[in-house]
Amino acid sequence: GHHVARDGKTAVAPSQGFCLLNSVAVAALEASANGFAKVAVVDFDVHHGNGTEDILSGDDRFFFASVHAFGGGTYPGTGGARTKSAANVLNVPLPPPIKKSGFRRAVEKIARRVKAFGPDLLLLSAGFDGHRDDLADLGRLDEEDYGRCTKILLASCGCPCVSILEGGYGRDCEGDDGVAREPGAGLAAAIDDQRLRSFDACLEAHLDACADHFHGAG
């Protein structure tokens, strides 16, 4: 996941989150080594992609952008407006909870930079934990926002795209009665159906937008 840096966690982050391997950074480096001269990585997970920034920062083969919640103790506490980033990095921090209008403006800002960069490959760190039903409780977005976000980003460049899943926490650790479940009690007792349906809807909207872009609507 996107919180893994060159040496595990970044210097200023408390941990690597739930991440063991930075798939999108590996994909970007592998693509560059195999003929893709310019690779853009856009991260719209509700948390800052600090590990990806650490790996790609300062390398002009890559452009990295992240729109994320920042402030109020939000993990990992990086990617703020006052943080100086390399020329190939664009961070767009938003105060939590992330609102629809702010998210769209941020995505449009990122899309303009992607277009100016002119990538041969676009990689999306697709996190849906900014959804209003997500356990993170850092956003007020819905599946339409994620579908629109995807369309805007894809329209910014005429290149192949690979989408890699980041956050989206549809499984609750408590039951309807609010009592924590013992390990091994069974996943069924710990699943919040509404959150799962919301996550599925986000993923479907995202993939539909990709399909429409590359294969044509209808």
PDB file of C-alpha atoms in Angstrom:
ATOM      1  CA  GLY A   1       0.000   0.000   0.000  1.00  0.00           C
ATOM      2  CA  HIS A   2       0.867   3.654  -0.405  1.00  0.00           C
ATOM      3  CA  HIS A   3       2.263   4.216   3.107  1.00  0.00           C
ATOM      4  CA  VAL A   4       5.355   2.056   2.473  1.00  0.00           C
ATOM      5  CA  ALA A   5       8.445   4.140   1.681  1.00  0.00           C
ATOM      6  CA  ARG A   6      11.971   3.219   0.568  1.00  0.00           C
ATOM      7  CA  ASP A   7      12.902   1.926   3.997  1.00  0.00           C
ATOM      8  CA  GLY A   8       9.522   0.893   5.374  1.00  0.00           C
ATOM      9  CA  LYS A   9       7.777   3.801   7.034  1.00  0.00           C
ATOM     10  CA  THR A  10       8.663   7.373   6.174  1.00  0.00           C
ATOM     11  CA  ALA A  11      10.787   9.338   8.621  1.00  0.00           C
ATOM     12  CA  VAL A  12       7.933  11.408  10.031  1.00  0.00           C
ATOM     13  CA  ALA A  13       5.083   8.869   9.924  1.00  0.00           C
ATOM     14  CA  PRO A  14       4.174   6.860  13.041  1.00  0.00           C
ATOM     15  CA  SER A  15       3.846   3.606  11.058  1.00  0.00           C
ATOM     16  CA  GLN A  16       3.224   2.056   7.651  1.00  0.00           C
ATOM     17  CA  GLY A  17      -0.489   1.811   8.358  1.00  0.00           C
ATOM     18  CA  PHE A  18      -1.782  -1.524   7.083  1.00  0.00           C
ATOM     19  CA  CYS A  19       0.735  -1.571   4.220  1.00  0.00           C
ATOM     20  CA  LEU A  20       3.489  -4.109   3.561  1.00  0.00           C
ATOM     21  CA  LEU A  21       4.422  -3.492  -0.084  1.00  0.00           C
ATOM     22  CA  ASN A  22       3.932  -0.328  -2.131  1.00  0.00           C
ATOM     23  CA  SER A  23       2.305  -1.862  -5.205  1.00  0.00           C
ATOM     24  CA  VAL A  24       1.776   1.363  -7.136  1.00  0.00           C
ATOM     25  CA  ALA A  25       5.379   2.506  -6.673  1.00  0.00           C
ATOM     26  CA  VAL A  26       6.643  -0.910  -7.743  1.00  0.00           C
ATOM     27  CA  ALA A  27       4.390  -0.709 -10.807  1.00  0.00           C
ATOM     28  CA  ALA A  28       5.668   2.785 -11.657  1.00  0.00           C
ATOM     29  CA  LEU A  29       9.322   1.774 -11.376  1.00  0.00           C
ATOM     30  CA  GLU A  30       8.757  -1.423 -13.352  1.00  0.00           C
ATOM     31  CA  ALA A  31       6.904   0.470 -16.085  1.00  0.00           C
ATOM     32  CA  SER A  32       9.729   2.996 -16.324  1.00  0.00           C
ATOM     33  CA  ALA A  33      12.257   0.203 -16.646  1.00  0.00           C
ATOM     34  CA  ASN A  34      10.232  -1.310 -19.488  1.00  0.00           C
ATOM     35  CA  GLY A  35       9.839   1.572 -21.885  1.00  0.00           C
ATOM     36  CA  PHE A  36       7.326   3.975 -20.322  1.00  0.00           C
ATOM     37  CA  ALA A  37       9.263   7.235 -20.325  1.00  0.00           C
ATOM     38  CA  LYS A  38       6.792   9.238 -18.207  1.00  0.00           C
ATOM     39  CA  VAL A  39       4.538   7.713 -15.568  1.00  0.00           C
ATOM     40  CA  ALA A  40       1.918   9.635 -13.599  1.00  0.00           C
ATOM     41  CA  VAL A  41       0.602   8.341 -10.280  1.00  0.00           C
ATOM     42  CA  VAL A  42      -2.560   9.875  -8.827  1.00  0.00           C
ATOM     43  CA  ASP A  43      -3.660   8.912  -5.318  1.00  0.00           C
ATOM     44  CA  PHE A  44      -7.223   9.719  -4.212  1.00  0.00           C
ATOM     45  CA  ASP A  45      -7.271   7.631  -1.055  1.00  0.00           C
ATOM     46  CA  VAL A  46      -8.465   9.718   1.899  1.00  0.00           C
ATOM     47  CA  HIS A  47      -5.001   9.336   3.478  1.00  0.00           C
ATOM     48  CA  HIS A  48      -1.855  10.899   2.041  1.00  0.00           C
ATOM     49  CA  GLY A  49       0.243   8.588  -0.128  1.00  0.00           C
ATOM     50  CA  ASN A  50       3.376   9.437   1.805  1.00  0.00           C
ATOM     51  CA  GLY A  51       5.257   6.263   0.941  1.00  0.00           C
ATOM     52  CA  THR A  52       4.675   6.690  -2.779  1.00  0.00           C
ATOM     53  CA  GLU A  53       5.820  10.305  -2.580  1.00  0.00           C
ATOM     54  CA  ASP A  54       8.966   9.226  -0.746  1.00  0.00           C
ATOM     55  CA  ILE A  55       9.848   6.717  -3.479  1.00  0.00           C
ATOM     56  CA  LEU A  56       9.038   8.843  -6.549  1.00  0.00           C
ATOM     57  CA  SER A  57       9.904  12.325  -5.272  1.00  0.00           C
ATOM     58  CA  GLY A  58      12.583  14.176  -7.220  1.00  0.00           C
ATOM     59  CA  ASP A  59      12.627  11.751 -10.152  1.00  0.00           C
ATOM     60  CA  ASP A  60      11.430  13.537 -13.297  1.00  0.00           C
ATOM     61  CA  ARG A  61      10.393  10.262 -14.930  1.00  0.00           C
ATOM     62  CA  PHE A  62       7.407  10.385 -12.606  1.00  0.00           C
ATOM     63  CA  PHE A  63       4.653  12.762 -11.566  1.00  0.00           C
ATOM     64  CA  PHE A  64       2.907  12.053  -8.259  1.00  0.00           C
ATOM     65  CA  ALA A  65      -0.246  13.738  -6.977  1.00  0.00           C
ATOM     66  CA  SER A  66      -2.333  13.078  -3.892  1.00  0.00           C
ATOM     67  CA  VAL A  67      -5.666  14.496  -2.729  1.00  0.00           C
ATOM     68  CA  HIS A  68      -6.250  13.607   0.899  1.00  0.00           C
ATOM     69  CA  ALA A  69      -7.573  14.669   4.270  1.00  0.00           C
ATOM     70  CA  PHE A  70      -5.149  16.684   6.389  1.00  0.00           C
ATOM     71  CA  GLY A  71      -5.515  18.162   9.856  1.00  0.00           C
ATOM     72  CA  GLY A  72      -7.060  17.206  13.161  1.00  0.00           C
ATOM     73  CA  GLY A  73      -4.629  14.358  13.732  1.00  0.00           C
ATOM     74  CA  THR A  74      -5.440  12.616  10.456  1.00  0.00           C
ATOM     75  CA  TYR A  75      -3.023   9.768   9.684  1.00  0.00           C
ATOM     76  CA  PRO A  76      -0.220   9.920   8.549  1.00  0.00           C
ATOM     77  CA  GLY A  77       0.016  13.675   9.191  1.00  0.00           C
ATOM     78  CA  THR A  78       1.987  14.419   6.017  1.00  0.00           C
ATOM     79  CA  GLY A  79       1.251  16.165   2.726  1.00  0.00           C
ATOM     80  CA  GLY A  80       0.146  19.451   4.256  1.00  0.00           C
ATOM     81  CA  ALA A  81      -0.084  22.742   2.392  1.00  0.00           C
ATOM     82  CA  ARG A  82       2.996  24.117   4.176  1.00  0.00           C
ATOM     83  CA  THR A  83       5.139  21.090   3.399  1.00  0.00           C
ATOM     84  CA  LYS A  84       7.685  21.702   0.660  1.00  0.00           C
ATOM     85  CA  SER A  85       7.561  18.984  -1.977  1.00  0.00           C
ATOM     86  CA  ALA A  86       9.701  18.200  -5.002  1.00  0.00           C
ATOM     87  CA  ALA A  87       8.819  19.718  -8.376  1.00  0.00           C
ATOM     88  CA  ASN A  88       7.299  16.444  -9.588  1.00  0.00           C
ATOM     89  CA  VAL A  89       4.915  16.199  -6.636  1.00  0.00           C
ATOM     90  CA  LEU A  90       1.530  17.858  -6.095  1.00  0.00           C
ATOM     91  CA  ASN A  91      -0.252  17.460  -2.770  1.00  0.00           C
ATOM     92  CA  VAL A  92      -3.784  18.789  -2.395  1.00  0.00           C
ATOM     93  CA  PRO A  93      -4.706  18.510   1.298  1.00  0.00           C
ATOM     94  CA  LEU A  94      -8.337  19.055   2.305  1.00  0.00           C
ATOM     95  CA  PRO A  95      -9.763  19.539   5.801  1.00  0.00           C
ATOM     96  CA  PRO A  96     -11.738  16.562   7.072  1.00  0.00           C
ATOM     97  CA  PRO A  97     -14.396  15.591   6.466  1.00  0.00           C
ATOM     98  CA  ILE A  98     -13.724  15.957   2.724  1.00  0.00           C
ATOM     99  CA  LYS A  99     -16.670  17.554   0.930  1.00  0.00           C
ATOM    100  CA  LYS A 100     -17.853  16.864  -2.604  1.00  0.00           C
ATOM    101  CA  SER A 101     -17.063  20.308  -4.042  1.00  0.00           C
ATOM    102  CA  GLY A 102     -13.564  20.464  -2.570  1.00  0.00           C
ATOM    103  CA  PHE A 103     -12.782  16.977  -3.795  1.00  0.00           C
ATOM    104  CA  ARG A 104     -13.867  17.771  -7.329  1.00  0.00           C
ATOM    105  CA  ARG A 105     -11.827  20.987  -7.444  1.00  0.00           C
ATOM    106  CA  ALA A 106      -8.798  19.095  -6.176  1.00  0.00           C
ATOM    107  CA  VAL A 107      -9.183  16.381  -8.805  1.00  0.00           C
ATOM    108  CA  GLU A 108      -9.561  18.983 -11.554  1.00  0.00           C
ATOM    109  CA  LYS A 109      -6.390  20.712 -10.332  1.00  0.00           C
ATOM    110  CA  ILE A 110      -4.521  17.422 -10.416  1.00  0.00           C
ATOM    111  CA  ALA A 111      -5.892  16.597 -13.873  1.00  0.00           C
ATOM    112  CA  ARG A 112      -4.458  19.833 -15.263  1.00  0.00           C
ATOM    113  CA  ARG A 113      -1.021  18.898 -13.962  1.00  0.00           C
ATOM    114  CA  VAL A 114      -1.331  15.376 -15.348  1.00  0.00           C
ATOM    115  CA  LYS A 115      -2.205  16.808 -18.763  1.00  0.00           C
ATOM    116  CA  ALA A 116       0.781  19.157 -18.638  1.00  0.00           C
ATOM    117  CA  PHE A 117       3.072  16.282 -17.684  1.00  0.00           C
ATOM    118  CA  GLY A 118       1.882  14.187 -20.652  1.00  0.00           C
ATOM    119  CA  PRO A 119       2.350  10.669 -19.252  1.00  0.00           C
ATOM    120  CA  ASP A 120       2.742   7.464 -21.237  1.00  0.00           C
ATOM    121  CA  LEU A 121       1.039   5.586 -18.397  1.00  0.00           C
ATOM    122  CA  LEU A 122      -1.383   6.644 -15.672  1.00  0.00           C
ATOM    123  CA  LEU A 123      -1.481   4.718 -12.391  1.00  0.00           C
ATOM    124  CA  LEU A 124      -4.347   5.328  -9.977  1.00  0.00           C
ATOM    125  CA  SER A 125      -4.030   4.649  -6.271  1.00  0.00           C
ATOM    126  CA  ALA A 126      -7.759   4.155  -5.891  1.00  0.00           C
ATOM    127  CA  GLY A 127      -8.868   4.457  -2.293  1.00  0.00           C
ATOM    128  CA  PHE A 128     -12.571   4.711  -1.465  1.00  0.00           C
ATOM    129  CA  ASP A 129     -12.255   5.445   2.254  1.00  0.00           C
ATOM    130  CA  GLY A 130     -13.469   9.011   1.749  1.00  0.00           C
ATOM    131  CA  HIS A 131     -16.995   7.605   1.290  1.00  0.00           C
ATOM    132  CA  ARG A 132     -19.573   8.912   3.722  1.00  0.00           C
ATOM    133  CA  ASP A 133     -20.261   5.366   5.008  1.00  0.00           C
ATOM    134  CA  ASP A 134     -16.631   4.357   5.470  1.00  0.00           C
ATOM    135  CA  LEU A 135     -15.237   3.520   8.885  1.00  0.00           C
ATOM    136  CA  ALA A 136     -12.507   6.161   8.483  1.00  0.00           C
ATOM    137  CA  ASP A 137     -15.196   8.871   8.763  1.00  0.00           C
ATOM    138  CA  LEU A 138     -12.984  11.394   6.976  1.00  0.00           C
ATOM    139  CA  GLY A 139     -15.123  12.113   3.936  1.00  0.00           C
ATOM    140  CA  ARG A 140     -18.639  12.839   2.741  1.00  0.00           C
ATOM    141  CA  LEU A 141     -18.197  11.438  -0.761  1.00  0.00           C
ATOM    142  CA  ASP A 142     -20.266   8.823  -2.570  1.00  0.00           C
ATOM    143  CA  GLU A 143     -19.881   6.516  -5.537  1.00  0.00           C
ATOM    144  CA  GLU A 144     -20.849   9.258  -8.004  1.00  0.00           C
ATOM    145  CA  ASP A 145     -17.916  11.349  -6.806  1.00  0.00           C
ATOM    146  CA  TYR A 146     -15.508   8.476  -7.406  1.00  0.00           C
ATOM    147  CA  GLY A 147     -16.933   7.768 -10.840  1.00  0.00           C
ATOM    148  CA  ARG A 148     -16.636  11.458 -11.776  1.00  0.00           C
ATOM    149  CA  CYS A 149     -13.106  11.632 -10.365  1.00  0.00           C
ATOM    150  CA  THR A 150     -12.059   8.690 -12.503  1.00  0.00           C
ATOM    151  CA  LYS A 151     -13.565  10.212 -15.652  1.00  0.00           C
ATOM    152  CA  ILE A 152     -11.799  13.539 -15.074  1.00  0.00           C
ATOM    153  CA  LEU A 153      -8.423  11.903 -14.564  1.00  0.00           C
ATOM    154  CA  LEU A 154      -8.739   9.592 -17.555  1.00  0.00           C
ATOM    155  CA  ALA A 155      -9.782  12.484 -19.784  1.00  0.00           C
ATOM    156  CA  SER A 156      -6.602  14.359 -18.859  1.00  0.00           C
ATOM    157  CA  CYS A 157      -4.374  12.024 -20.838  1.00  0.00           C
ATOM    158  CA  GLY A 158      -4.628   9.673 -23.774  1.00  0.00           C
ATOM    159  CA  CYS A 159      -2.568   6.849 -22.343  1.00  0.00           C
ATOM    160  CA  PRO A 160      -3.106   3.423 -20.777  1.00  0.00           C
ATOM    161  CA  CYS A 161      -4.258   3.334 -17.164  1.00  0.00           C
ATOM    162  CA  VAL A 162      -3.825   0.837 -14.340  1.00  0.00           C
ATOM    163  CA  SER A 163      -5.930   1.128 -11.189  1.00  0.00           C
ATOM    164  CA  ILE A 164      -4.591  -0.275  -7.915  1.00  0.00           C
ATOM    165  CA  LEU A 165      -6.803  -0.566  -4.843  1.00  0.00           C
ATOM    166  CA  GLU A 166      -5.778   1.322  -1.713  1.00  0.00           C
ATOM    167  CA  GLY A 167      -8.119   1.990   1.243  1.00  0.00           C
ATOM    168  CA  GLY A 168     -11.794   1.279   1.740  1.00  0.00           C
ATOM    169  CA  TYR A 169     -12.784  -0.235   5.038  1.00  0.00           C
ATOM    170  CA  GLY A 170     -16.192  -1.798   4.573  1.00  0.00           C
ATOM    171  CA  ARG A 171     -15.771  -4.430   7.275  1.00  0.00           C
ATOM    172  CA  ASP A 172     -16.676  -3.281  10.759  1.00  0.00           C
ATOM    173  CA  CYS A 173     -14.888  -4.575  13.851  1.00  0.00           C
ATOM    174  CA  GLU A 174     -18.046  -4.374  15.935  1.00  0.00           C
ATOM    175  CA  GLY A 175     -21.485  -5.870  15.644  1.00  0.00           C
ATOM    176  CA  ASP A 176     -24.790  -4.041  15.568  1.00  0.00           C
ATOM    177  CA  ASP A 177     -24.850  -4.094  19.354  1.00  0.00           C
ATOM    178  CA  GLY A 178     -21.529  -2.206  19.507  1.00  0.00           C
ATOM    179  CA  VAL A 179     -19.783  -5.070  21.309  1.00  0.00           C
ATOM    180  CA  ALA A 180     -16.329  -5.994  20.003  1.00  0.00           C
ATOM    181  CA  ARG A 181     -16.174  -9.548  18.648  1.00  0.00           C
ATOM    182  CA  GLU A 182     -13.657 -12.098  19.823  1.00  0.00           C
ATOM    183  CA  PRO A 183     -11.115 -13.329  17.246  1.00  0.00           C
ATOM    184  CA  GLY A 184     -12.493 -16.333  15.407  1.00  0.00           C
ATOM    185  CA  ALA A 185     -16.108 -15.429  16.125  1.00  0.00           C
ATOM    186  CA  GLY A 186     -16.746 -15.383  12.385  1.00  0.00           C
ATOM    187  CA  LEU A 187     -16.546 -12.601   9.835  1.00  0.00           C
ATOM    188  CA  ALA A 188     -20.273 -12.693   9.245  1.00  0.00           C
ATOM    189  CA  ALA A 189     -20.907 -11.195  12.673  1.00  0.00           C
ATOM    190  CA  ALA A 190     -18.481  -8.354  11.954  1.00  0.00           C
ATOM    191  CA  ILE A 191     -19.733  -7.258   8.540  1.00  0.00           C
ATOM    192  CA  ASP A 192     -21.700  -4.061   8.207  1.00  0.00           C
ATOM    193  CA  ASP A 193     -23.831  -4.657   5.099  1.00  0.00           C
ATOM    194  CA  GLN A 194     -24.366  -0.978   4.340  1.00  0.00           C
ATOM    195  CA  ARG A 195     -20.651  -0.225   4.354  1.00  0.00           C
ATOM    196  CA  LEU A 196     -19.954  -3.225   2.156  1.00  0.00           C
ATOM    197  CA  ARG A 197     -22.623  -2.137  -0.310  1.00  0.00           C
ATOM    198  CA  SER A 198     -21.154   1.387  -0.347  1.00  0.00           C
ATOM    199  CA  PHE A 199     -17.659   0.070  -1.027  1.00  0.00           C
ATOM    200  CA  ASP A 200     -18.954  -2.162  -3.815  1.00  0.00           C
ATOM    201  CA  ALA A 201     -20.814   0.786  -5.356  1.00  0.00           C
ATOM    202  CA  CYS A 202     -17.644   2.920  -5.331  1.00  0.00           C
ATOM    203  CA  LEU A 203     -15.619   0.188  -6.960  1.00  0.00           C
ATOM    204  CA  GLU A 204     -18.305  -0.394  -9.583  1.00  0.00           C
ATOM    205  CA  ALA A 205     -18.544   3.323 -10.437  1.00  0.00           C
ATOM    206  CA  HIS A 206     -14.759   3.542 -10.733  1.00  0.00           C
ATOM    207  CA  LEU A 207     -14.493   0.499 -13.000  1.00  0.00           C
ATOM    208  CA  ASP A 208     -17.474   1.586 -15.101  1.00  0.00           C
ATOM    209  CA  ALA A 209     -15.775   4.926 -15.736  1.00  0.00           C
ATOM    210  CA  CYS A 210     -12.621   3.107 -16.833  1.00  0.00           C
ATOM    211  CA  ALA A 211     -14.604   0.819 -19.136  1.00  0.00           C
ATOM    212  CA  ASP A 212     -16.518   3.739 -20.665  1.00  0.00           C
ATOM    213  CA  HIS A 213     -13.304   5.630 -21.320  1.00  0.00           C
ATOM    214  CA  PHE A 214     -11.414   2.831 -23.005  1.00  0.00           C
ATOM    215  CA  HIS A 215     -14.260   0.935 -24.682  1.00  0.00           C
ATOM    216  CA  GLY A 216     -16.929   3.583 -25.164  1.00  0.00           C
ATOM    217  CA  ALA A 217     -20.195   4.043 -23.276  1.00  0.00           C
ATOM    218  CA  GLY A 218     -22.884   1.578 -24.125  1.00  0.00           C
TER     219      GLY A 218
END
